[in-house]
mmCIF file of C-alpha atoms in Angstrom:
data_model
loop_
_atom_site.group_PDB
_atom_site.id
_atom_site.type_symbol
_atom_site.label_atom_id
_atom_site.label_comp_id
_atom_site.label_asym_id
_atom_site.label_seq_id
_atom_site.Cartn_x
_atom_site.Cartn_y
_atom_site.Cartn_z
ATOM 1 C CA GLY A 1 -23.405 -20.344 20.643
ATOM 2 C CA TYR A 2 -26.779 -19.266 19.282
ATOM 3 C CA PHE A 3 -28.602 -22.101 21.064
ATOM 4 C CA GLU A 4 -27.188 -21.052 24.436
ATOM 5 C CA ASP A 5 -27.166 -17.245 24.185
ATOM 6 C CA ILE A 6 -29.112 -15.530 21.412
ATOM 7 C CA GLN A 7 -27.989 -12.015 22.273
ATOM 8 C CA ASN A 8 -24.272 -12.812 22.616
ATOM 9 C CA HIS A 9 -23.995 -15.911 20.491
ATOM 10 C CA GLU A 10 -20.673 -14.813 18.954
ATOM 11 C CA GLN A 11 -18.975 -14.621 22.350
ATOM 12 C CA ARG A 12 -20.573 -17.865 23.512
ATOM 13 C CA GLY A 13 -19.601 -19.580 20.266
ATOM 14 C CA ALA A 14 -16.014 -18.378 20.657
ATOM 15 C CA ASP A 15 -15.923 -19.664 24.250
ATOM 16 C CA LEU A 16 -17.224 -23.072 23.183
ATOM 17 C CA ALA A 17 -14.662 -23.253 20.376
ATOM 18 C CA VAL A 18 -11.812 -22.402 22.755
ATOM 19 C CA GLU A 19 -12.988 -25.032 25.247
ATOM 20 C CA PHE A 20 -13.117 -27.663 22.512
ATOM 21 C CA LEU A 21 -9.661 -26.738 21.190
ATOM 22 C CA LYS A 22 -8.229 -26.937 24.714
ATOM 23 C CA GLU A 23 -9.554 -30.480 25.007
ATOM 24 C CA GLN A 24 -7.815 -31.286 21.726
ATOM 25 C CA HIS A 25 -4.545 -29.794 23.067
ATOM 26 C CA ILE A 26 -4.406 -27.123 20.365
ATOM 27 C CA SER A 27 -1.872 -24.318 20.934
ATOM 28 C CA ALA A 28 -2.948 -21.063 22.573
ATOM 29 C CA GLU A 29 -1.997 -19.133 19.448
ATOM 30 C CA VAL A 30 -4.436 -21.106 17.312
ATOM 31 C CA ARG A 31 -7.149 -20.860 19.979
ATOM 32 C CA ASP A 32 -6.795 -17.087 20.123
ATOM 33 C CA ALA A 33 -6.928 -16.829 16.337
ATOM 34 C CA VAL A 34 -10.101 -18.939 16.182
ATOM 35 C CA MET A 35 -11.718 -16.867 18.920
ATOM 36 C CA GLN A 36 -10.920 -13.583 17.147
ATOM 37 C CA VAL A 37 -12.248 -14.889 13.834
ATOM 38 C CA ILE A 38 -15.565 -15.861 15.427
ATOM 39 C CA LEU A 39 -15.856 -12.583 17.343
ATOM 40 C CA SER A 40 -15.214 -10.613 14.150
ATOM 41 C CA THR A 41 -18.717 -11.570 12.949
ATOM 42 C CA LYS A 42 -20.329 -9.581 15.769
ATOM 43 C CA MET A 43 -22.228 -6.549 14.535
ATOM 44 C CA PRO A 44 -20.891 -4.140 13.476
ATOM 45 C CA GLN A 45 -18.403 -6.333 11.663
ATOM 46 C CA ARG A 46 -14.816 -5.081 11.798
ATOM 47 C CA PRO A 47 -12.539 -7.790 10.374
ATOM 48 C CA THR A 48 -8.800 -7.155 10.577
ATOM 49 C CA ASN A 49 -7.352 -9.909 8.379
ATOM 50 C CA LEU A 50 -8.218 -12.149 5.451
ATOM 51 C CA LEU A 51 -9.618 -15.015 7.546
ATOM 52 C CA GLU A 52 -11.947 -12.632 9.344
ATOM 53 C CA ASP A 53 -12.930 -11.047 6.007
ATOM 54 C CA ILE A 54 -13.874 -14.468 4.642
ATOM 55 C CA LEU A 55 -15.905 -15.533 7.687
ATOM 56 C CA CYS A 56 -17.720 -12.189 7.891
ATOM 57 C CA ASP A 57 -18.655 -12.439 4.222
ATOM 58 C CA GLY A 58 -19.803 -16.014 4.747
ATOM 59 C CA ASP A 59 -21.953 -14.850 7.660
ATOM 60 C CA LEU A 60 -23.800 -12.354 5.434
ATOM 61 C CA PHE A 61 -23.459 -14.233 2.156
ATOM 62 C CA HIS A 62 -27.241 -14.640 1.862
ATOM 63 C CA LEU A 63 -27.748 -10.872 1.597
ATOM 64 C CA GLY A 64 -26.558 -11.049 -2.006
ATOM 65 C CA THR A 65 -28.406 -14.203 -3.090
ATOM 66 C CA GLU A 66 -31.715 -14.722 -4.855
ATOM 67 C CA ASP A 67 -33.193 -16.635 -1.901
ATOM 68 C CA PHE A 68 -32.708 -13.671 0.434
ATOM 69 C CA THR A 69 -36.463 -12.981 0.387
ATOM 70 C CA ASP A 70 -37.309 -16.437 1.740
ATOM 71 C CA LYS A 71 -34.611 -16.281 4.393
ATOM 72 C CA ARG A 72 -35.584 -12.812 5.615
ATOM 73 C CA LYS A 73 -39.201 -13.938 6.063
ATOM 74 C CA LEU A 74 -38.060 -16.894 8.144
ATOM 75 C CA MET A 75 -35.821 -14.602 10.177
ATOM 76 C CA HIS A 76 -38.707 -12.253 10.981
ATOM 77 C CA LYS A 77 -40.870 -15.185 12.044
ATOM 78 C CA GLU A 78 -38.080 -16.352 14.325
ATOM 79 C CA MET A 79 -37.647 -12.891 15.857
ATOM 80 C CA ALA A 80 -41.396 -12.568 16.386
ATOM 81 C CA MET A 81 -41.502 -15.888 18.234
ATOM 82 C CA LEU A 82 -38.425 -15.225 20.357
ATOM 83 C CA PHE A 83 -39.145 -11.628 21.340
ATOM 84 C CA SER A 84 -42.938 -11.449 20.978
ATOM 85 C CA LEU A 85 -42.727 -8.788 18.290
ATOM 86 C CA ASP A 86 -45.717 -7.796 16.215
ATOM 87 C CA LEU A 87 -44.374 -5.907 13.213
ATOM 88 C CA SER A 88 -46.138 -5.137 9.984
ATOM 89 C CA LYS A 89 -44.700 -6.216 6.641
ATOM 90 C CA SER A 90 -43.754 -2.612 5.894
ATOM 91 C CA GLU A 91 -41.849 -2.294 9.162
ATOM 92 C CA CYS A 92 -40.014 -5.547 8.492
ATOM 93 C CA ARG A 93 -39.081 -4.392 4.999
ATOM 94 C CA LEU A 94 -37.836 -1.050 6.265
ATOM 95 C CA LYS A 95 -35.641 -2.812 8.802
ATOM 96 C CA ASP A 96 -34.292 -5.113 6.110
ATOM 97 C CA ILE A 97 -33.480 -2.133 3.892
ATOM 98 C CA ALA A 98 -31.654 -0.420 6.761
ATOM 99 C CA PHE A 99 -29.678 -3.578 7.487
ATOM 100 C CA LEU A 100 -28.774 -4.260 3.844
ATOM 101 C CA GLU A 101 -27.597 -0.699 3.273
ATOM 102 C CA SER A 102 -25.479 -0.742 6.438
ATOM 103 C CA GLN A 103 -23.516 -3.843 5.419
ATOM 104 C CA HIS A 104 -20.805 -4.376 2.821
ATOM 105 C CA TYR A 105 -18.664 -7.305 1.759
ATOM 106 C CA HIS A 106 -14.989 -7.338 2.679
ATOM 107 C CA THR A 107 -13.440 -9.679 0.100
ATOM 108 C CA ASP A 108 -13.114 -8.859 -3.593
ATOM 109 C CA TYR A 109 -14.734 -12.192 -4.445
ATOM 110 C CA CYS A 110 -17.984 -11.500 -2.595
ATOM 111 C CA THR A 111 -17.983 -7.869 -3.658
ATOM 112 C CA LEU A 112 -17.909 -8.829 -7.335
ATOM 113 C CA LEU A 113 -20.143 -11.886 -6.961
ATOM 114 C CA LEU A 114 -22.882 -10.617 -4.649
ATOM 115 C CA ASN A 115 -23.080 -6.816 -4.706
ATOM 116 C CA ASP A 116 -25.325 -6.637 -7.775
ATOM 117 C CA GLN A 117 -27.864 -9.114 -6.381
ATOM 118 C CA LYS A 118 -27.705 -7.414 -2.985
ATOM 119 C CA GLN A 119 -28.619 -4.110 -4.621
ATOM 120 C CA LYS A 120 -31.454 -5.842 -6.482
ATOM 121 C CA ASN A 121 -32.764 -7.126 -3.146
ATOM 122 C CA ILE A 122 -32.685 -3.587 -1.765
ATOM 123 C CA ASP A 123 -34.450 -2.181 -4.828
ATOM 124 C CA GLN A 124 -37.095 -4.891 -4.629
ATOM 125 C CA LEU A 125 -37.861 -4.051 -0.990
ATOM 126 C CA LYS A 126 -37.969 -0.330 -1.729
ATOM 127 C CA SER A 127 -40.332 -0.965 -4.626
ATOM 128 C CA LYS A 128 -42.729 -2.854 -2.361
ATOM 129 C CA ILE A 129 -42.564 -0.090 0.242
ATOM 130 C CA LYS A 130 -43.291 2.504 -2.424
ATOM 131 C CA ASN A 131 -46.239 0.542 -3.801
ATOM 132 C CA GLU A 132 -47.713 0.207 -0.323
ATOM 133 C CA GLY A 133 -47.364 3.929 0.227
ATOM 134 C CA ALA A 134 -45.530 3.370 3.497
ATOM 135 C CA ASN A 135 -43.795 6.405 4.935
ATOM 136 C CA LEU A 136 -41.963 4.947 7.883
ATOM 137 C CA LYS A 137 -38.400 5.730 8.858
ATOM 138 C CA PRO A 138 -36.157 2.678 9.066
ATOM 139 C CA VAL A 139 -35.231 1.968 12.671
ATOM 140 C CA SER A 140 -33.341 -0.889 14.169
ATOM 141 C CA LEU A 141 -35.275 -3.922 15.257
ATOM 142 C CA ILE A 142 -34.004 -3.510 18.783
ATOM 143 C CA GLU A 143 -35.499 -0.066 19.185
ATOM 144 C CA THR A 144 -39.023 -1.393 18.617
ATOM 145 C CA SER A 145 -39.006 -3.709 21.602
ATOM 146 C CA GLU A 146 -38.060 -3.267 25.219
ATOM 147 C CA ASN A 147 -37.643 -7.035 25.574
ATOM 148 C CA LEU A 148 -34.273 -6.983 23.818
ATOM 149 C CA SER A 149 -30.897 -5.939 25.113
ATOM 150 C CA ASP A 150 -29.786 -2.308 25.061
ATOM 151 C CA GLU A 151 -27.153 -3.031 22.446
ATOM 152 C CA LYS A 152 -28.468 -2.275 18.974
ATOM 153 C CA LEU A 153 -28.769 -5.165 16.596
ATOM 154 C CA LEU A 154 -28.185 -2.982 13.564
ATOM 155 C CA PRO A 155 -25.055 -0.833 13.513
ATOM 156 C CA LYS A 156 -25.267 2.867 12.877
ATOM 157 C CA LYS A 157 -23.337 4.048 9.902
ATOM 158 C CA ASP A 158 -20.008 5.431 11.004
ATOM 159 C CA LYS A 159 -19.674 8.832 9.429
ATOM 160 C CA LYS A 160 -15.897 8.723 9.851
ATOM 161 C CA ARG A 161 -15.654 5.451 8.013
ATOM 162 C CA PRO A 162 -14.645 5.771 4.325
ATOM 163 C CA ASP A 163 -17.433 5.118 1.865
ATOM 164 C CA LYS A 164 -17.583 1.408 1.059
ATOM 165 C CA GLY A 165 -17.572 2.166 -2.663
ATOM 166 C CA ILE A 166 -14.249 3.963 -2.293
ATOM 167 C CA GLU A 167 -12.817 1.108 -0.233
ATOM 168 C CA THR A 168 -13.923 -1.380 -2.875
ATOM 169 C CA MET A 169 -12.447 0.748 -5.659
ATOM 170 C CA PHE A 170 -9.004 0.913 -4.033
ATOM 171 C CA ARG A 171 -9.096 -2.777 -3.105
ATOM 172 C CA ILE A 172 -10.025 -3.947 -6.595
ATOM 173 C CA THR A 173 -7.585 -1.552 -8.272
ATOM 174 C CA SER A 174 -4.668 -2.735 -6.131
ATOM 175 C CA SER A 175 -5.641 -6.349 -6.736
ATOM 176 C CA ASN A 176 -5.811 -5.784 -10.496
ATOM 177 C CA ASN A 177 -2.441 -4.021 -10.498
ATOM 178 C CA GLN A 178 -0.861 -6.875 -8.565
ATOM 179 C CA ARG A 179 -2.318 -9.423 -10.974
ATOM 180 C CA LEU A 180 -1.051 -7.453 -13.979
ATOM 181 C CA SER A 181 2.387 -7.219 -12.374
ATOM 182 C CA ASP A 182 2.466 -10.987 -11.846
ATOM 183 C CA MET A 183 1.440 -11.518 -15.467
ATOM 184 C CA ALA A 184 4.243 -9.228 -16.644
ATOM 185 C CA ASP A 185 6.787 -11.095 -14.518
ATOM 186 C CA ASN A 186 5.604 -14.418 -15.935
ATOM 187 C CA LYS A 187 5.898 -13.111 -19.499
ATOM 188 C CA ALA A 188 9.422 -11.865 -18.824
ATOM 189 C CA GLN A 189 10.386 -15.157 -17.170
ATOM 190 C CA LEU A 190 9.100 -17.101 -20.166
ATOM 191 C CA LEU A 191 11.108 -14.952 -22.563
ATOM 192 C CA ILE A 192 14.271 -15.265 -20.460
ATOM 193 C CA THR A 193 13.919 -19.060 -20.297
ATOM 194 C CA VAL A 194 13.337 -19.520 -24.034
ATOM 195 C CA ASN A 195 16.187 -17.252 -25.091
ATOM 196 C CA SER A 196 18.562 -18.757 -22.543
ATOM 197 C CA ILE A 197 17.953 -22.137 -24.157
ATOM 198 C CA ILE A 198 18.551 -20.648 -27.615
ATOM 199 C CA LEU A 199 21.823 -19.056 -26.460
ATOM 200 C CA SER A 200 22.963 -22.339 -24.934
ATOM 201 C CA LEU A 201 22.262 -24.197 -28.162
ATOM 202 C CA ILE A 202 24.074 -21.576 -30.244
ATOM 203 C CA VAL A 203 27.169 -21.658 -28.042
ATOM 204 C CA SER A 204 27.321 -25.431 -27.635
ATOM 205 C CA LEU A 205 26.278 -26.620 -31.096
ATOM 206 C CA VAL A 206 26.485 -23.918 -33.754
ATOM 207 C CA LEU A 207 29.622 -21.872 -33.010
ATOM 208 C CA ARG A 208 31.976 -24.841 -33.246
ATOM 209 C CA ARG A 209 30.700 -25.613 -36.758
ATOM 210 C CA LEU A 210 31.013 -22.124 -38.209
ATOM 211 C CA GLU A 211 34.557 -22.817 -39.443
ATOM 212 C CA ASP A 212 33.197 -25.421 -41.830
ATOM 213 C CA ASN A 213 30.027 -23.440 -42.609
ATOM 214 C CA ALA A 214 31.166 -19.845 -42.860
ATOM 215 C CA PHE A 215 27.994 -18.831 -44.692
ATOM 216 C CA LEU A 216 26.063 -19.318 -41.409
ATOM 217 C CA ILE A 217 28.049 -16.682 -39.510
ATOM 218 C CA VAL A 218 25.697 -13.767 -40.306
ATOM 219 C CA PRO A 219 22.365 -15.497 -39.475
ATOM 220 C CA THR A 220 23.907 -17.044 -36.353
ATOM 221 C CA PHE A 221 25.161 -13.632 -35.233
ATOM 222 C CA ILE A 222 21.664 -12.177 -35.833
ATOM 223 C CA LEU A 223 20.035 -14.926 -33.756
ATOM 224 C CA LEU A 224 22.642 -14.455 -31.034
ATOM 225 C CA MET A 225 21.968 -10.705 -30.820
ATOM 226 C CA VAL A 226 18.189 -11.247 -30.869
ATOM 227 C CA SER A 227 18.287 -13.659 -27.942
ATOM 228 C CA LEU A 228 20.690 -11.468 -26.002
ATOM 229 C CA GLY A 229 18.582 -8.345 -26.611
ATOM 230 C CA ALA A 230 15.350 -10.077 -25.568
ATOM 231 C CA ILE A 231 16.978 -11.330 -22.368
ATOM 232 C CA ILE A 232 18.398 -7.895 -21.513
ATOM 233 C CA PHE A 233 15.047 -6.108 -21.877
ATOM 234 C CA SER A 234 13.232 -8.874 -19.989
ATOM 235 C CA ILE A 235 15.674 -8.527 -17.106
ATOM 236 C CA LEU A 236 15.304 -4.738 -17.147
ATOM 237 C CA ALA A 237 11.516 -5.174 -16.946
ATOM 238 C CA THR A 238 11.728 -7.324 -13.810
ATOM 239 C CA ARG A 239 14.742 -5.711 -12.151
ATOM 240 C CA PRO A 240 13.531 -3.979 -8.970
ATOM 241 C CA SER A 241 14.290 -0.363 -8.194
ATOM 242 C CA ILE A 242 14.555 0.309 -4.457
ATOM 243 C CA PRO A 243 14.453 3.865 -3.027
ATOM 244 C CA ALA A 244 16.468 5.094 -0.065
ATOM 245 C CA GLY A 245 14.080 3.527 2.455
ATOM 246 C CA VAL A 246 13.827 6.512 4.821
ATOM 247 C CA PHE A 247 11.440 9.409 5.338
ATOM 248 C CA THR A 248 11.626 12.554 7.452
ATOM 249 C CA ASP A 249 9.230 14.380 9.747
ATOM 250 C CA ASN A 250 9.060 17.069 7.091
ATOM 251 C CA ASP A 251 7.793 14.468 4.597
ATOM 252 C CA LEU A 252 5.039 13.530 7.040
ATOM 253 C CA GLU A 253 4.066 17.138 7.681
ATOM 254 C CA ARG A 254 3.911 17.861 3.953
ATOM 255 C CA LYS A 255 2.073 14.558 3.374
ATOM 256 C CA LYS A 256 4.518 13.668 0.616
ATOM 257 C CA VAL A 257 5.474 10.129 1.656
ATOM 258 C CA ASN A 258 3.747 6.855 0.779
ATOM 259 C CA LEU A 259 4.038 4.608 3.831
ATOM 260 C CA LEU A 260 2.242 1.751 2.074
ATOM 261 C CA PHE A 261 5.316 1.069 -0.084
ATOM 262 C CA PHE A 262 8.154 -0.744 1.671
ATOM 263 C CA GLY A 263 10.791 1.167 -0.285
ATOM 264 C CA ASN A 264 9.972 4.319 1.661
ATOM 265 C CA PHE A 265 10.455 2.907 5.159
ATOM 266 C CA TYR A 266 12.475 -0.343 5.213
ATOM 267 C CA LYS A 267 15.463 1.406 6.839
ATOM 268 C CA MET A 268 13.361 3.239 9.430
ATOM 269 C CA ALA A 269 12.957 2.211 13.060
ATOM 270 C CA LEU A 270 9.660 0.553 13.991
ATOM 271 C CA ASN A 271 8.669 3.383 16.333
ATOM 272 C CA ASP A 272 9.171 6.024 13.637
ATOM 273 C CA TYR A 273 7.191 4.007 11.124
ATOM 274 C CA SER A 274 4.388 3.360 13.630
ATOM 275 C CA LYS A 275 4.095 7.068 14.403
ATOM 276 C CA GLY A 276 3.923 7.829 10.707
ATOM 277 C CA MET A 277 1.223 5.223 10.076
ATOM 278 C CA ILE A 278 -0.849 6.483 13.000
ATOM 279 C CA LYS A 279 -0.643 9.969 11.544
ATOM 280 C CA VAL A 280 -1.828 8.623 8.186
ATOM 281 C CA MET A 281 -4.744 6.723 9.737
ATOM 282 C CA ASN A 282 -5.880 9.732 11.764
ATOM 283 C CA ASP A 283 -5.917 12.069 8.767
ATOM 284 C CA ASN A 284 -8.453 11.193 6.061
ATOM 285 C CA GLU A 285 -6.852 13.553 3.555
ATOM 286 C CA PHE A 286 -3.431 11.996 4.173
ATOM 287 C CA LEU A 287 -4.932 8.493 4.026
ATOM 288 C CA TYR A 288 -6.695 9.000 0.716
ATOM 289 C CA GLY A 289 -3.672 10.821 -0.670
ATOM 290 C CA THR A 290 -1.483 7.867 0.282
ATOM 291 C CA LEU A 291 -3.848 5.392 -1.352
ATOM 292 C CA ILE A 292 -3.996 7.488 -4.509
ATOM 293 C CA THR A 293 -0.203 7.798 -4.574
ATOM 294 C CA ASP A 294 0.182 4.059 -4.070
ATOM 295 C CA VAL A 295 -2.180 3.210 -6.933
ATOM 296 C CA TYR A 296 -0.475 5.792 -9.170
ATOM 297 C CA SER A 297 2.983 4.422 -8.327
ATOM 298 C CA GLN A 298 1.832 0.912 -9.152
ATOM 299 C CA GLY A 299 0.549 2.187 -12.486
ATOM 300 C CA VAL A 300 3.846 3.918 -13.297
ATOM 301 C CA VAL A 301 5.813 0.761 -12.504
ATOM 302 C CA LEU A 302 3.406 -1.336 -14.559
ATOM 303 C CA GLY A 303 3.676 1.063 -17.493
ATOM 304 C CA ARG A 304 7.474 0.860 -17.495
ATOM 305 C CA LYS A 305 7.425 -2.911 -17.042
ATOM 306 C CA TYR A 306 4.999 -3.564 -19.889
ATOM 307 C CA LYS A 307 6.830 -1.128 -22.162
ATOM 308 C CA LEU A 308 10.110 -3.007 -21.695
ATOM 309 C CA ILE A 309 8.426 -6.381 -22.107
ATOM 310 C CA ARG A 310 6.787 -5.192 -25.317
ATOM 311 C CA ILE A 311 10.209 -4.146 -26.632
ATOM 312 C CA ALA A 312 11.638 -7.536 -25.646
ATOM 313 C CA TYR A 313 8.841 -9.408 -27.416
ATOM 314 C CA ASN A 314 9.196 -7.224 -30.513
ATOM 315 C CA ILE A 315 12.930 -7.902 -30.603
ATOM 316 C CA PHE A 316 12.312 -11.616 -30.235
ATOM 317 C CA MET A 317 9.501 -11.792 -32.809
ATOM 318 C CA PHE A 318 10.998 -9.642 -35.575
ATOM 319 C CA GLY A 319 14.545 -10.747 -34.812
ATOM 320 C CA LEU A 320 13.586 -14.406 -35.009
ATOM 321 C CA ILE A 321 11.904 -13.799 -38.364
ATOM 322 C CA ALA A 322 15.011 -11.991 -39.624
ATOM 323 C CA ALA A 323 17.301 -14.759 -38.383
ATOM 324 C CA VAL A 324 15.243 -17.509 -40.025
ATOM 325 C CA LEU A 325 15.144 -15.581 -43.316
ATOM 326 C CA ALA A 326 18.902 -15.011 -43.070
ATOM 327 C CA TYR A 327 19.476 -18.746 -42.597
ATOM 328 C CA ILE A 328 17.286 -19.519 -45.614
ATOM 329 C CA VAL A 329 18.985 -16.929 -47.837
ATOM 330 C CA SER A 330 22.471 -17.995 -46.718
ATOM 331 C CA TYR A 331 21.736 -21.630 -47.399
ATOM 332 C CA ILE A 332 20.195 -20.962 -50.812
ATOM 333 C CA ALA A 333 22.905 -18.506 -51.892
ATOM 334 C CA TYR A 334 26.018 -20.056 -50.391
ATOM 335 C CA GLY A 335 25.133 -23.423 -48.976
ATOM 336 C CA LYS A 336 25.230 -25.313 -52.243
ATOM 337 C CA LEU A 337 28.512 -23.656 -53.247
ATOM 338 C CA SER A 338 30.204 -24.867 -50.115
#
């Protein structure tokens, strides 16, 4: 699209992609999705799903790389040739600073991988500006030339938009909580599997032989209780607790409901839930309160889950030691007599 329409290359690129997909007899649903993903890279970027997040981050990936300096110089040369611009190095640097500070990465991967280098690139440009003694206000590249379209190349910072640092904090925190929850579930599943095998072996192999080896009754009973206790606490750790699934208008007015958790709305009608979500999105205080409540609720659930898993592992570890010692003592004390 860039070769055919520099100013609206996203739209032209999307049109070309749709035309190609039509020739390949691709479904309309896929064509629409591809078009939206391409259009999401148009400045200011506003991705709405993971695919768009990934493509938008790929589009601006170079902002957080060490070769950004070389690429920005080439970009300014290209702009000067295309639009007959004659900008000083200081003006170019100020525009780059404005652009870098107005952009942020949307995926956790790029945020963690590139943000530090991106900030270094900004600091490096600011240092050069300071050393040159330049005192120019950063303005968009479009505003310096009447040859370009009226639409600004660089987006203005939306004052209503949440600070990108806050967005990143909530995103990373939720991702970490989800990962910790998955780890806890895997630990519980491992414990359940191991102890289920132990119980099966005890029931199928050991119990039938206790009549002839009565001295093994106590250690076998200990091992049986240990496995059963570990399984019970592991199940308690992973057993879900589901609330009523409804909320009232009074809850919305008091801002006391977390609409990000399915347990608070799964029995509600779609229209009621949509109205509630719109109210949340239109009220920054309600929105941030909901995000805080959601993170806190995840933490409470994680705390309970890990506490129960710790108990289960303690039961298994110390109980297994006790059972093995009991088998050894029973065999030494009574085994030879029998």
